[in-house]
Coordinates of C-alpha atoms in Angstrom, one line a residue:
Chain A
M1 CA 0.1 -0.2 0.0
A2 CA 1.3 3.6 -1.0
V3 CA 2.6 5.4 2.1
L4 CA 1.7 8.4 0.7
E5 CA -0.8 9.0 -2.0
L6 CA -1.9 12.8 -3.9
R7 CA -5.1 12.1 -5.7
N8 CA -5.6 15.3 -8.3
V9 CA -3.9 18.0 -6.0
S10 CA -4.0 21.7 -6.9
K11 CA -3.2 24.7 -5.4
H12 CA -3.8 28.3 -6.2
F13 CA -2.8 31.8 -4.5
G14 CA -5.4 33.7 -6.2
A15 CA -4.9 34.3 -10.0
I16 CA -1.8 32.0 -9.8
E17 CA -2.0 28.5 -10.5
A18 CA 0.9 27.0 -8.5
L19 CA -0.2 23.3 -8.6
N20 CA -2.7 22.0 -11.4
D21 CA -4.2 18.6 -10.8
V22 CA -1.0 16.4 -9.7
S23 CA -1.7 13.0 -8.6
L24 CA 1.6 10.8 -7.2
S25 CA 2.2 8.0 -5.0
I26 CA 5.0 6.6 -2.9
E27 CA 5.6 3.1 -1.9
P28 CA 7.5 1.9 1.4
G29 CA 11.0 2.5 1.4
E30 CA 10.8 4.3 -2.4
V31 CA 13.2 7.1 -2.9
V32 CA 11.3 9.7 -5.3
G33 CA 13.2 12.6 -6.6
L34 CA 11.4 15.6 -7.2
V35 CA 12.6 18.0 -10.0
G36 CA 11.7 21.2 -11.6
D37 CA 12.9 24.7 -12.4
N38 CA 12.2 27.5 -9.8
G39 CA 8.6 28.0 -9.8
A40 CA 7.6 24.7 -11.3
G41 CA 5.2 23.8 -7.7
K42 CA 8.2 22.0 -6.2
S43 CA 8.1 23.9 -2.9
T44 CA 4.3 24.5 -3.0
L45 CA 3.9 20.3 -3.2
V46 CA 6.4 20.1 -0.3
K47 CA 4.6 22.8 1.9
I48 CA 1.1 20.6 1.3
I49 CA 2.4 17.6 2.4
A50 CA 4.4 18.9 5.3
G51 CA 1.1 20.7 6.6
N52 CA 2.1 24.2 5.8
F53 CA -0.9 25.0 4.1
P54 CA -3.8 22.6 2.7
P55 CA -4.6 22.1 -1.2
S56 CA -7.3 24.0 -2.9
S57 CA -8.6 20.9 -4.2
G58 CA -7.7 17.2 -4.1
E59 CA -7.1 14.5 -1.8
L60 CA -4.4 13.5 0.7
H61 CA -4.2 9.6 1.6
V62 CA -1.7 8.3 4.4
S63 CA -1.3 4.7 4.3
G64 CA -4.6 4.6 2.5
E65 CA -6.4 6.8 4.9
L66 CA -7.9 10.3 3.7
T67 CA -5.6 12.9 5.8
Q68 CA -6.3 16.6 6.7
L69 CA -3.2 18.5 7.6
H70 CA -3.7 21.7 9.2
N71 CA -0.2 22.5 10.5
P72 CA 3.5 20.6 10.5
A73 CA 2.6 18.9 14.0
D74 CA -0.4 17.2 12.2
A75 CA 2.2 15.7 9.6
R76 CA 4.7 14.9 12.0
A77 CA 2.1 13.2 14.0
K78 CA 1.4 10.9 10.8
G79 CA 5.1 10.1 10.5
I80 CA 5.9 12.9 8.0
E81 CA 9.1 14.4 8.8
I82 CA 10.8 17.3 6.6
V83 CA 14.4 18.0 6.5
Y84 CA 14.3 21.9 5.6
Q85 CA 16.8 23.5 3.0
D86 CA 18.0 25.5 6.0
L87 CA 18.2 22.4 8.0
A88 CA 16.4 24.4 10.4
L89 CA 19.7 23.9 13.4
A90 CA 20.6 25.8 16.5
N91 CA 24.0 26.6 16.1
N92 CA 24.2 27.4 19.9
L93 CA 23.4 23.5 20.8
S94 CA 24.8 20.3 20.7
A95 CA 24.0 17.8 18.1
A96 CA 21.8 16.0 20.6
G97 CA 20.1 19.4 21.6
N98 CA 19.3 19.9 18.2
I99 CA 17.9 16.2 18.2
F100 CA 15.4 16.6 20.8
L101 CA 14.5 20.2 20.3
G102 CA 10.9 20.5 20.9
R103 CA 10.7 17.2 22.2
E104 CA 13.3 17.1 24.8
K105 CA 13.3 13.8 26.9
T106 CA 12.7 14.7 30.8
I107 CA 13.0 12.4 33.5
G108 CA 11.2 13.0 36.8
V109 CA 7.3 12.9 38.7
G110 CA 4.5 14.5 37.6
P111 CA 4.9 18.0 36.6
F112 CA 8.2 17.9 38.3
R113 CA 10.7 17.4 35.2
I114 CA 14.4 18.0 34.4
L115 CA 16.1 17.6 31.0
D116 CA 17.0 13.6 31.0
Y117 CA 20.8 14.7 29.4
Q118 CA 22.4 11.1 29.4
G119 CA 19.0 9.6 28.0
M120 CA 19.3 12.4 24.9
Y121 CA 23.1 11.6 24.4
K122 CA 22.8 7.9 24.6
R123 CA 19.9 7.9 21.9
A124 CA 21.3 10.6 19.8
G125 CA 24.5 8.4 19.9
E126 CA 22.3 5.0 18.5
L127 CA 20.9 7.3 15.8
F128 CA 24.2 8.4 14.6
A129 CA 25.6 4.8 14.8
E130 CA 22.6 3.8 12.9
L131 CA 22.9 6.4 10.3
K132 CA 26.9 5.4 10.2
S133 CA 28.0 8.9 11.1
E134 CA 30.9 10.0 12.8
T135 CA 28.8 13.1 14.4
R136 CA 29.3 13.0 18.1
P137 CA 26.0 13.8 20.4
R138 CA 27.9 16.3 22.1
D139 CA 29.7 18.5 19.5
L140 CA 28.1 21.8 19.1
V141 CA 26.1 22.1 15.5
S142 CA 28.4 25.6 15.2
Q143 CA 31.9 23.7 14.8
M144 CA 30.4 21.0 12.6
S145 CA 30.7 20.2 8.7
G146 CA 27.8 20.7 6.0
G147 CA 28.0 17.0 6.1
Q148 CA 27.6 16.5 9.8
R149 CA 24.8 19.0 9.8
Q150 CA 22.9 17.2 7.4
A151 CA 23.2 14.2 9.8
V152 CA 22.0 15.9 12.4
A153 CA 19.0 17.5 10.4
I154 CA 18.2 13.5 9.4
A155 CA 19.0 12.2 12.7
R156 CA 16.2 14.2 14.0
T157 CA 13.9 13.0 11.5
R158 CA 14.4 9.3 12.5
L159 CA 13.3 10.2 16.1
S160 CA 9.8 9.6 15.5
D161 CA 10.1 6.4 13.4
P162 CA 8.7 8.7 10.5
R163 CA 7.0 6.7 7.4
I164 CA 8.3 9.3 5.0
V165 CA 10.8 12.0 4.9
L166 CA 10.8 14.9 2.6
M167 CA 14.4 16.4 1.7
D168 CA 14.5 20.0 0.4
E169 CA 17.9 20.6 -1.3
P170 CA 20.1 18.5 1.1
T171 CA 23.1 18.5 -1.4
A172 CA 22.9 22.4 -2.6
A173 CA 25.0 23.7 -0.4
I174 CA 27.6 21.7 0.5
S175 CA 31.2 20.0 -0.8
V176 CA 31.3 17.0 -3.3
R177 CA 32.8 14.6 -0.3
Q178 CA 30.1 15.6 2.1
V179 CA 27.7 15.0 -0.8
A180 CA 28.3 11.3 -1.1
E181 CA 28.1 11.2 2.9
V182 CA 24.4 12.8 2.4
L183 CA 23.6 10.0 -0.3
N184 CA 24.3 7.5 1.9
L185 CA 22.2 8.6 4.8
I186 CA 19.6 8.6 2.2
R187 CA 20.1 4.7 1.3
R188 CA 20.3 3.9 5.1
L189 CA 16.9 5.6 5.6
Q190 CA 15.7 3.5 2.7
S191 CA 16.9 0.2 3.9
R192 CA 14.9 0.9 6.8
A193 CA 11.9 0.9 4.6
I194 CA 11.2 4.7 4.9
A195 CA 10.2 6.5 1.8
V196 CA 12.3 9.3 0.8
V197 CA 11.0 12.2 -1.3
L198 CA 14.2 14.0 -2.8
I199 CA 14.1 17.8 -4.0
S200 CA 16.9 18.5 -5.7
H201 CA 18.5 20.6 -8.8
R202 CA 21.6 18.1 -8.8
M203 CA 21.1 15.2 -11.7
P204 CA 23.9 13.2 -10.5
D205 CA 22.4 13.1 -7.2
I206 CA 18.7 12.1 -8.5
F207 CA 20.5 9.5 -10.6
A208 CA 22.5 8.3 -8.1
V209 CA 20.2 7.7 -5.2
T210 CA 16.5 7.8 -6.2
D211 CA 14.2 4.7 -8.0
R212 CA 11.9 7.0 -9.5
L213 CA 11.8 10.4 -10.8
V214 CA 8.7 13.1 -11.1
V215 CA 9.1 16.2 -13.0
L216 CA 7.2 19.3 -12.4
R217 CA 6.9 22.0 -14.9
R218 CA 4.6 25.1 -14.4
G219 CA 2.4 23.6 -11.9
R220 CA 1.7 20.1 -13.5
K221 CA 3.3 16.8 -13.7
V222 CA 5.0 16.2 -16.5
A223 CA 6.9 13.1 -16.4
D224 CA 6.7 10.2 -13.7
K225 CA 9.2 7.2 -14.5
R226 CA 11.5 4.9 -13.2
V227 CA 15.0 6.7 -13.1
A228 CA 16.5 3.3 -15.1
E229 CA 14.5 4.3 -17.9
S230 CA 15.5 7.7 -18.0
S231 CA 18.6 10.0 -18.9
P232 CA 19.7 13.2 -17.5
E233 CA 19.4 14.9 -20.8
E234 CA 15.6 13.6 -20.7
V235 CA 15.0 15.2 -17.5
T236 CA 16.7 18.7 -18.4
G237 CA 14.8 18.7 -21.3
L238 CA 11.4 17.7 -19.3
I239 CA 12.4 20.4 -17.1
T240 CA 13.1 23.0 -19.9
G241 CA 10.0 22.0 -21.8
A242 CA 12.3 21.1 -24.5
I243 CA 10.4 17.6 -24.3
E244 CA 7.0 18.3 -23.7
Q245 CA 5.9 15.0 -21.8
A246 CA 7.7 11.2 -20.8
Chain B
M1 CA 31.8 29.6 6.8
T2 CA 32.7 30.8 9.9
Q3 CA 32.7 28.9 12.8
I4 CA 31.5 30.5 15.5
T5 CA 33.2 29.0 18.7
R6 CA 30.6 29.3 22.0
D7 CA 32.7 27.5 24.6
H8 CA 31.3 29.6 27.5
S9 CA 27.8 28.7 26.7
P10 CA 25.9 27.7 29.6
T11 CA 24.6 25.0 27.7
D12 CA 27.8 23.0 28.5
N13 CA 25.6 20.0 29.9
L14 CA 24.9 19.5 26.5
S15 CA 28.2 20.8 24.9
R16 CA 30.9 19.6 27.2
Q17 CA 33.0 17.2 25.5
N18 CA 34.1 14.3 27.3
D19 CA 37.8 15.1 26.4
R20 CA 38.1 18.2 28.0
G21 CA 38.7 18.7 32.1
L22 CA 36.9 20.9 34.1
L23 CA 39.9 23.4 34.6
A24 CA 39.8 23.6 30.6
W25 CA 35.9 24.4 30.5
L26 CA 36.3 27.0 33.3
I27 CA 38.8 28.8 31.5
G28 CA 36.9 29.1 28.6
R29 CA 33.9 31.0 30.4
Q30 CA 33.6 34.5 30.6
A31 CA 31.9 34.6 33.8
F32 CA 35.2 32.9 35.6
W33 CA 37.1 35.5 34.3
V34 CA 34.8 38.2 35.7
F35 CA 34.4 36.6 39.0
V36 CA 38.2 36.7 39.0
A37 CA 38.0 40.1 37.9
A38 CA 35.9 41.0 40.7
V39 CA 38.0 38.8 43.6
L40 CA 41.0 40.7 42.6
A41 CA 39.3 44.1 42.7
C42 CA 38.5 43.4 45.9
L43 CA 41.5 42.6 47.2
A44 CA 43.6 45.5 45.3
L45 CA 40.5 48.1 47.3
S46 CA 41.3 46.4 50.5
L47 CA 44.9 47.3 50.5
M48 CA 44.6 50.6 49.1
S49 CA 41.6 51.6 51.0
D50 CA 41.1 50.8 54.6
R51 CA 37.7 51.4 54.6
F52 CA 36.5 48.9 51.7
A53 CA 36.8 45.2 53.8
T54 CA 34.9 47.3 56.8
G55 CA 31.7 45.2 58.1
Q56 CA 29.1 48.5 57.2
N57 CA 31.1 48.9 53.5
L58 CA 30.7 45.3 52.5
F59 CA 27.3 45.2 54.0
N60 CA 26.3 48.2 51.8
V61 CA 28.2 46.9 48.6
T62 CA 26.6 43.4 48.5
R63 CA 23.1 44.8 49.5
N64 CA 23.7 47.6 46.2
F65 CA 24.7 44.7 44.1
A66 CA 22.0 42.7 44.8
F67 CA 19.3 44.9 43.4
V68 CA 21.0 44.8 40.1
G69 CA 21.9 41.3 40.3
I70 CA 18.1 40.1 40.7
I71 CA 17.5 42.4 37.7
A72 CA 20.3 41.0 35.7
L73 CA 18.6 37.3 35.8
G74 CA 15.6 38.3 34.3
M75 CA 17.6 40.5 31.9
T76 CA 19.6 37.5 30.6
V77 CA 16.9 35.3 30.4
V78 CA 15.5 38.1 27.5
I79 CA 18.9 38.7 26.1
I80 CA 19.2 34.4 25.8
T81 CA 16.3 34.6 23.7
G82 CA 18.0 37.2 21.6
G83 CA 15.6 40.0 23.0
I84 CA 16.1 43.0 25.7
D85 CA 14.1 44.9 28.3
L86 CA 14.8 48.4 28.5
S87 CA 12.0 49.0 30.8
V88 CA 13.4 47.4 34.3
G89 CA 14.0 50.6 35.9
S90 CA 10.6 51.7 35.2
V91 CA 9.1 48.9 36.2
V92 CA 11.1 48.9 39.7
V93 CA 9.5 52.5 40.5
M94 CA 6.3 51.3 39.1
S95 CA 5.8 48.1 41.7
A96 CA 7.2 50.1 44.6
M97 CA 4.8 52.9 43.6
V98 CA 2.2 50.5 43.7
T99 CA 3.4 48.7 47.2
A100 CA 3.8 52.3 48.6
V101 CA 0.3 53.4 48.0
L102 CA -1.5 50.2 48.7
M103 CA 0.6 50.0 52.2
E104 CA -0.1 53.6 52.8
S105 CA -3.9 53.5 52.6
G106 CA -3.6 50.6 55.4
Q107 CA -2.9 47.2 53.6
P108 CA -0.7 44.9 55.1
V109 CA 2.3 43.9 53.5
L110 CA 1.6 40.9 51.9
V111 CA -1.0 43.0 49.9
G112 CA 1.6 45.0 48.6
L113 CA 4.0 42.6 47.8
A114 CA 1.3 40.9 45.9
G115 CA 0.9 44.4 44.1
A116 CA 4.0 44.6 43.3
I117 CA 4.2 40.8 41.8
A118 CA 0.9 41.7 39.6
V119 CA 1.9 44.8 38.2
S120 CA 5.3 43.5 36.9
L121 CA 3.8 40.8 35.8
L122 CA 1.2 42.5 33.8
I123 CA 3.8 45.0 32.4
G124 CA 6.0 42.1 31.4
A125 CA 3.3 40.5 29.5
I126 CA 2.5 43.8 27.6
N127 CA 6.0 43.7 26.6
G128 CA 6.0 40.2 25.6
V129 CA 2.9 39.8 23.8
L130 CA 3.8 43.1 21.8
V131 CA 7.2 41.7 21.2
A132 CA 6.2 37.8 20.5
S133 CA 2.6 38.2 18.9
L134 CA 3.3 41.6 17.0
G135 CA 6.6 40.8 16.1
M136 CA 7.3 44.5 17.2
P137 CA 11.6 45.1 18.1
P138 CA 12.0 44.4 21.9
F139 CA 14.0 47.5 21.5
V140 CA 11.1 49.7 20.7
V141 CA 8.8 48.1 23.0
T142 CA 10.6 48.1 25.9
L143 CA 11.6 51.4 25.0
G144 CA 8.3 52.7 25.2
M145 CA 7.2 50.8 28.1
L146 CA 10.4 52.6 29.8
S147 CA 8.5 55.8 29.3
V148 CA 5.3 54.6 30.0
A149 CA 5.7 52.8 33.3
R150 CA 7.7 55.5 34.9
S151 CA 4.9 58.1 33.9
L152 CA 2.3 56.0 35.5
A153 CA 3.9 55.9 38.6
M154 CA 4.0 59.5 38.6
V155 CA 0.3 59.7 37.8
L156 CA -0.1 57.3 40.7
S157 CA 1.7 58.9 43.6
N158 CA 1.0 62.2 42.1
N159 CA 4.9 62.7 42.0
K160 CA 5.1 62.7 45.6
M161 CA 7.4 61.1 47.8
I162 CA 5.6 58.0 49.8
F163 CA 7.2 57.2 53.2
E164 CA 4.6 56.5 55.6
F165 CA 3.5 52.8 55.1
G166 CA 0.8 52.2 57.2
P167 CA 0.4 49.7 60.1
D168 CA 3.5 47.0 58.4
H169 CA 5.7 50.3 57.9
S170 CA 8.3 48.6 60.3
L171 CA 8.1 45.2 58.5
L172 CA 8.3 46.3 55.1
L173 CA 11.6 48.2 56.3
A174 CA 12.9 45.0 58.0
L175 CA 12.0 42.9 54.9
G176 CA 14.2 45.1 52.2
G177 CA 16.9 46.9 54.7
G178 CA 17.5 44.4 57.4
S179 CA 19.3 41.1 57.6
L180 CA 19.4 37.6 58.4
A181 CA 22.7 36.1 60.1
G182 CA 24.6 39.2 59.0
I183 CA 23.5 38.6 55.1
P184 CA 21.4 41.6 53.7
N185 CA 18.0 40.5 52.8
P186 CA 18.3 41.3 49.2
L187 CA 21.0 39.3 49.0
I188 CA 19.3 36.2 50.2
V189 CA 16.8 36.7 47.5
L190 CA 19.5 37.1 45.0
V191 CA 21.0 33.7 45.8
V192 CA 17.9 31.9 46.1
L193 CA 16.4 33.5 42.7
A194 CA 19.8 32.7 41.0
L195 CA 19.9 29.0 41.9
I196 CA 16.2 29.0 40.6
T197 CA 17.6 30.6 37.6
W198 CA 20.2 28.5 37.0
F199 CA 18.2 25.3 37.7
A200 CA 16.0 26.3 35.1
L201 CA 18.0 27.5 32.4
T202 CA 20.2 24.3 32.8
W203 CA 17.7 21.8 33.4
T204 CA 14.5 22.4 32.4
R205 CA 12.5 22.2 29.0
W206 CA 11.9 25.9 29.0
G207 CA 15.8 26.8 29.6
R208 CA 16.5 24.7 26.9
R209 CA 14.1 26.0 24.8
L210 CA 15.0 29.8 25.6
Y211 CA 18.4 29.0 24.4
A212 CA 17.2 27.4 21.0
I213 CA 15.1 30.5 20.3
G214 CA 17.7 32.6 20.6
G215 CA 20.3 30.6 18.8
N216 CA 17.5 30.2 15.7
E217 CA 13.8 31.2 15.9
H218 CA 13.0 29.6 12.9
A219 CA 14.4 26.2 13.7
A220 CA 12.4 26.6 17.0
I221 CA 9.1 27.4 15.0
L222 CA 9.4 24.5 12.6
T223 CA 10.4 22.0 15.4
G224 CA 7.3 23.2 17.1
V225 CA 8.4 24.8 20.1
P226 CA 5.8 27.4 21.1
V227 CA 8.1 30.2 21.1
K228 CA 5.3 33.1 21.4
A229 CA 4.3 31.8 25.1
I230 CA 8.5 31.3 26.2
K231 CA 9.0 34.9 24.7
I232 CA 6.1 36.1 26.7
S233 CA 7.2 34.3 29.6
A234 CA 11.0 35.4 29.3
Y235 CA 9.7 39.3 29.3
M236 CA 7.3 38.5 32.1
F237 CA 10.1 36.9 34.2
C238 CA 12.4 39.8 33.7
S239 CA 10.0 42.1 35.0
L240 CA 9.1 39.9 38.0
C241 CA 12.5 40.4 39.0
A242 CA 12.5 44.1 38.3
G243 CA 9.0 44.2 40.4
L244 CA 10.5 42.2 43.4
T245 CA 13.8 44.7 43.5
G246 CA 11.3 47.6 43.7
F247 CA 9.4 45.9 46.3
L248 CA 12.6 45.3 48.6
E249 CA 14.2 48.7 47.5
T250 CA 11.2 50.2 49.1
G251 CA 12.0 48.9 52.4
W252 CA 15.6 49.6 51.9
L253 CA 15.1 53.0 51.3
G254 CA 12.2 53.7 53.5
S255 CA 10.6 55.8 51.0
V256 CA 9.5 55.8 47.3
T257 CA 10.2 58.9 44.8
T258 CA 9.5 59.0 41.2
N259 CA 12.7 58.7 40.3
L260 CA 13.7 55.2 41.8
G261 CA 15.4 52.9 39.1
Q262 CA 16.2 55.8 36.6
G263 CA 19.0 54.7 34.7
M264 CA 18.9 51.3 36.3
E265 CA 18.2 49.3 33.3
L266 CA 22.2 50.4 31.9
A267 CA 23.8 48.8 35.0
V268 CA 21.3 45.8 34.5
I269 CA 22.2 45.2 30.7
A270 CA 26.0 45.8 31.9
A271 CA 26.0 43.2 34.4
A272 CA 24.5 40.6 32.1
V273 CA 26.6 41.5 29.1
I274 CA 29.8 41.3 31.4
G275 CA 28.6 38.2 32.8
G276 CA 28.7 36.7 29.0
A277 CA 25.0 37.2 28.0
H278 CA 25.3 37.6 24.1
L279 CA 23.0 40.7 22.9
A280 CA 22.9 38.7 19.7
G281 CA 21.0 35.7 21.7
G282 CA 21.5 32.2 22.3
I283 CA 24.1 32.3 25.2
G284 CA 24.1 33.7 28.9
S285 CA 24.0 32.1 32.2
A286 CA 22.7 32.7 35.8
F287 CA 26.2 32.8 37.4
G288 CA 27.4 35.4 34.5
A289 CA 24.4 37.5 35.6
V290 CA 25.5 37.7 39.2
V291 CA 29.1 38.0 39.0
G292 CA 28.8 40.9 36.5
A293 CA 26.8 43.0 38.8
M294 CA 29.0 42.0 41.3
L295 CA 32.0 43.5 39.3
I296 CA 30.0 46.4 38.3
E297 CA 29.1 47.2 41.9
V298 CA 32.9 46.7 43.1
I299 CA 34.1 49.0 40.7
R300 CA 31.4 51.5 41.6
N301 CA 32.2 51.5 45.1
S302 CA 36.0 51.5 44.6
L303 CA 35.3 54.7 42.7
I304 CA 33.7 56.0 45.9
L305 CA 36.3 55.0 48.1
L306 CA 39.0 56.2 46.2
G307 CA 37.6 59.6 46.0
I308 CA 36.6 59.9 42.4
S309 CA 33.7 61.9 41.7
S310 CA 30.5 60.0 41.1
F311 CA 30.1 62.1 38.0
W312 CA 32.3 59.5 36.4
Q313 CA 30.4 56.2 37.3
G314 CA 28.0 56.9 34.2
A315 CA 31.5 56.7 32.0
F316 CA 32.7 53.4 33.7
V317 CA 29.3 51.5 33.5
G318 CA 29.1 52.3 29.7
S319 CA 32.2 51.9 28.8
F320 CA 32.2 48.6 30.6
I321 CA 29.1 47.1 28.2
V322 CA 31.0 48.5 25.1
I323 CA 34.7 46.6 26.3
A324 CA 32.6 43.5 27.0
V325 CA 31.3 43.1 23.8
A326 CA 34.4 44.2 22.0
F327 CA 36.0 41.3 24.0
D328 CA 33.9 38.9 22.6
R329 CA 33.9 39.9 19.3
F330 CA 38.0 40.0 19.5
R331 CA 37.9 36.5 20.7
R332 CA 35.7 35.4 18.4
H333 CA 37.2 36.6 15.5
S334 CA 40.4 35.2 16.4
N335 CA 38.6 31.7 16.7
S336 CA 37.5 31.9 13.2
E337 CA 41.0 32.3 11.6

């Protein structure tokens, strides 16, 4: 059963059609690349899935169940986690502090609760080990490389055992070696049957890690096919409009 | 990418690395060095002036520094969120005036204290709502409140001095001006409040989220932290500290005039910043606020004892803020290279 299914989703802001009749289905453990030029509707689609705003029309099904998401917390409760482009990390906190941000572990009785530092370090260490990342739970995020910061943002999504992780341009601002690190992190999520939607401008990354790709152009879905059956040239053509439909 | 080393962060419980010893950790903290400076200044003063180490002078110094210190704790909490509260001096006079007016009309001291707490929490809530919910700059909101609250204190008292506090008159004076086992009461309040603030900042979700908001407010919102409520609570806490100070100062001075607490925000902000709080947010500690206040008061006292005109005090306090910020800038700059 599809972990996430969009049926005929449209979104308009006033007279502007940001998304037009887009349908999309994602299976557990599937990595789907979402590509398109600026203004093609990628971020609108992500924001609908993330619960930032509802679609103007169309339906959202999570694990086969018709769902309405009113805010990001709703989406998170349904097992949808987002890795934002700016990663949403607080530099002055440690890796563990960021992973547990807003969901801090506490120990105590009734309303008398204190932060469970040891528990948070331990769980964060486990998550990093699972992701095979060298990041240490106690290190400050301000002292980390771009790849390590990505690992912290991705480890955060694992905290709640999500069913689907949306990643917005995770490889846009980091070095080549760190890109490989991030692509490995995506494969690890996949190996745990977590579906990943990868939004990226970088064609090599899409072809390295995704199973399927979806191309948006001017708010419409113009292609939805297996990566193995496509090529970077075809995708570029679809994005620019040189190829009408595939 | 610039590497920002925030090694004196009070979030050390989540950042202290295993391979660094306690001494190294201590040396990296601004508050520690300020504490050393304050102790050295005390030693030097004891040698240079035979009046410094007298019981009466020390009693005065500790009590004076307690007032600035109490408010600096609240100011530090606000600064950690990336805000500032310029209205604290006016909250001091407003809450003192409410206490005075209530008690003058025959109310018991507990009603006077409750009035001071209520009015300070209300002012803090207004500041907080304007900043957090309406997104107005804290500087503008609290600057406006600085003027409004002092003006209301004048309206309330008709700009007259109040020095009669009804049936509980002597009790009020004993609370603010007295001492327990030789320790001035305001100092006891400071120590208790500092421990509470330290605990809240280090061991509670509330404290952790204050730091997160100051570090990256957008991230805090996206991760579901109730940013508005926490910011409002920070301004209320700061105002409450100022309100308690207003109550205690009323008892200490034995009278309230409408110039009480005037210009106090500067000393308080200086104490917080000297103690390591970053005006950009995300960093600060309860211990820092206390030692910052201590250093300022010791310096202020030394000027008096050494016979330097009190007109110089503002120059010193003002320069201290600038030097503390410059010092931190310089250190961060050298760390990033």
